[in-house]
Amino acid sequence: MPVGWNDTNIVLIPKVKSPSVLKELRPSSLCNVVYKIISKVLANRLKSILPEIILDTQSAFVPGRLITDNVLIAYEATHFLQNKRNGKDGYAAIKLDMSKAYDRVEWPFLLHMLRRLGFDEKWNRLIMNCVTTVNYKIKVNGDYTEVIKPDRGLRQGDPLSPYLFVICAEAFSAAIQAAEGSKRLCGLRICRGAPILTHLFFADDSLLLLKATESVANEMKQIILDYERSSGQIVNRDKSVVMFSSNMDEEEKKVFSHTLGINCIAHNDRYLGLPVFIGRSKAKTFEYLKEKIWRCIQGWKEKFLSKAGKEILIKAVAQAIPTYAMSCFYLTKSLCDELTSMILRFWWAQHDNDKKIHWLGKDKIMKPKSQGGLAFRDLHSFNIAMLARQGWRLIQNPDSLCSRLLKAKYFPNCNVLDAQSRKQMSYSWRSILKGIQLLRKGVIWRVGNGEHINIWSDPWLPRDMRFVTTRRGASLITRVCELIDPTTGQWDIELIQQIFNENDAKIITRIPLREGQEDFIAWQPDTKGIFSVKSAYKLHEKILNELQGQIGEGGWGVVARDTDGCPLMMAAGNLQNLHNANQAEALACIQALKLANDMGMGHIIVETDAQALKAALLDETQDRSVNAVIIREAKFLLAMNFNVHQVMYCPRECNRAAHELAKIGASLGPRSQFVWLEGFPDVVCNLVASDSAGLPA
C-alpha cells in the first residue's frame, strides 16, 4: 500500500446531547478516498460469496438476508418461551453484549479465519494489507493528535470492515453449531418439524437460544471463553441479559444465570431495536415511536422552516421513523392516525402555540401531487404494504431459516398464500397475515407446466380484476395441466370451450405456453411481475378508494351455516342508491334476517365484519342517524322472529365468503338477487371452509 493511502482521521461523534465521558462518544473513521475505492472493490467481490460460506443464523451484511429475518425468528422464539408453561425442560434466550466489538478484532485471528474458509493466499495478503497498514490521527477540539499505529481492530467506516467482522464472528457460530451437533449443547425447537435454533447473529448482536440446564450453561460458558481468547472479543456480562421460559422456577433460573455470569433477567427487553414481548396494549408497546416523532418535531419547531423544508423533513425523517417497526409488526389504525395527526399539526402550525387550523383534510393532503395533494404517506396503508413484503419474501425464499421456521409452525401443509389464523399465534405472524391478505389481491400464477395451479381456486387468469375462473357446468378437472394437450404442448381449445364461459376461454387460450417451464408466482400490479412496497401501497390505496367509492351502488352477500360450519344457504344481491358503506352493511343484515326467517331458523348468530353495524344493533339508546330507519328495521326483525339471537363481530379474514358473495351481488343487475340452497359456487365453498377453519376460538 503506497504511503499515505491508508491514513485515517478519526472524529468523535456524540451519542448523547451533551457528552461528559469518553464512552458517550462514537469514533468514526474517515478513510482516504483512494483507499475507499480499493476497499469498495474488494468488498463487492467478497460479499458475493458470503451466502455460501456464512451460516444462515447470521443476517448482517450477507446479500439476500435482512435484519427483519432475525427479528421475526427471535420473536417466535420468545413467544415460545412466554407460552411454555408445562414440561420439565426449561429454555433460555441469552442476549450477549460485545464490548467494542470492531476495535478488539485480533489481526492474526482474522487471517486464520480467512485461511480456514479457503481463501487464496494472494487474496489474504490483499485483505491484510488493507487492515494492517492503517495509521490513525484523532481530531480533538479541532486539532489532530500524533500518528497512532494500531496492532488490532477494524475501522468503522471502512467498506471492508463489516464483511471481515462477519467472517470473524463465523468462528463463534461454528463452535456453537459443532457443540450442538455433538449433543454438548441443546437448542430450541419451537414446534414439530421446525429447525433447531441455537443462536442468531446480526453483526455483533448475539442471541443464544438454549436448553436451560447447568451442563449446557457450563458448555456455553467455555465456548464463549474460547472465542474471547482467540478473537480478542470481550462479552460485557453486566449489559448481557437472559430470558427464561415460563415453566422454570426461580432456583433453576438462578443456577443457569449464575453459571454464565449473567445476572440480569429481562422481561420487557428489546432485540435489534424492537420489542420482544408485545402485550395486549399495542399502543403502550409502540409508545416509543410517538416519543421519537415528538422529539424530532420539537427540535424542528425551534427553527424557522419554510413549507418546502417542512415537507422534506416530514417525508424523509418523521414518516420514516416507524418504517422499521412496520416491517415486522402491525401498528393499529388508531396508532397510525395518532402519528399522522402529530405530523400534520407540525405541518400546519407556524409556531408551537398556534391553534393549528388544518386547511385541508387528511385524505386530500395524502393524495399524489398530480391530484392536488402533497403525497404524504398513509401510514396504515404503508404498514400493510411492508407486511406484504414479508409474505412475498416467504414465497421467494422458501429455504431461508425464517421461512422454514414459520412454515413448520403456521402453514406446514399448504403454501403461505393459503395460511389461515390459528390458536396461539404470535403477534408477528398475526401481523404478517394482514400483509398476506393484501398479497392475495395482487399475486397471480404464471403458467408453465400447469401442475401446481388449481383451476378453480388459484389466481391465474391475467386480467385486471378477479384472477380466478368461473365454472360452467360440472367438471372433474382441477389442475391447469389437464387443460394442456400432451401431444402438442398447447391448450386443448375444445376442452376449454366446454368447461369455461366465453370470456374466460378467450383469456386462457391467449396465455403463452412453452415446454419445460415451471409454474411460478408473480406480482400482477407490476409490469415485470416483481413485488415492491410502492406497488403494494398503491394497490392497498386503490382497494380503499374502491370501497369508499362504492357509495351509490354495491352488493350484499349472506352465508347461512350450521353449528359445524357447513353451508345451508347462500345468497347475493345488488344494492342501489346507497348513502354510505354502513348503509350497505345494514341492508345486507336485513336481507340475511329475512332469509333466515324464511328458512324457519329460531336460534341464530349474526356475524359481521362491520364494527359499526354490531355497535348499532346492540345500542339501546336513541338513534337519529341517516341509517336509523334501517337499523330499527333490523332490530325489529331480530326481536320479533328469533327466540335466541346474538350479534358478533368477526374479522374480514374470517368472513371472506360473504365478502365474495357481495362482489357477485354487485355484478348483478339493479336490485337483482340470487339464492343458492345447493350447487353453491366453488370459490365461495372453498372460502367457507377456510373461514370456518380460521374462526377465532
JSON list of C-alpha atoms in Angstrom, two decimals, residues 9-13 26-30 138-139:
[
{"chain": "A", "resi": 9, "resn": "ASN", "atom": "CA", "xyz": [-8.67, 10.50, 10.55]},
{"chain": "A", "resi": 10, "resn": "ILE", "atom": "CA", "xyz": [-10.94, 9.65, 13.48]},
{"chain": "A", "resi": 11, "resn": "VAL", "atom": "CA", "xyz": [-13.65, 12.07, 14.56]},
{"chain": "A", "resi": 12, "resn": "LEU", "atom": "CA", "xyz": [-15.69, 11.63, 17.72]},
{"chain": "A", "resi": 13, "resn": "ILE", "atom": "CA", "xyz": [-19.45, 11.80, 17.23]},
{"chain": "A", "resi": 26, "resn": "ARG", "atom": "CA", "xyz": [-18.65, 7.25, 18.94]},
{"chain": "A", "resi": 27, "resn": "PRO", "atom": "CA", "xyz": [-15.42, 7.12, 16.90]},
{"chain": "A", "resi": 28, "resn": "SER", "atom": "CA", "xyz": [-15.91, 7.28, 13.14]},
{"chain": "A", "resi": 29, "resn": "SER", "atom": "CA", "xyz": [-13.07, 6.59, 10.72]},
{"chain": "A", "resi": 30, "resn": "LEU", "atom": "CA", "xyz": [-12.66, 8.93, 7.75]},
{"chain": "A", "resi": 138, "resn": "ILE", "atom": "CA", "xyz": [-7.74, 11.60, 16.13]},
{"chain": "A", "resi": 139, "resn": "LYS", "atom": "CA", "xyz": [-9.37, 15.00, 15.84]}
]
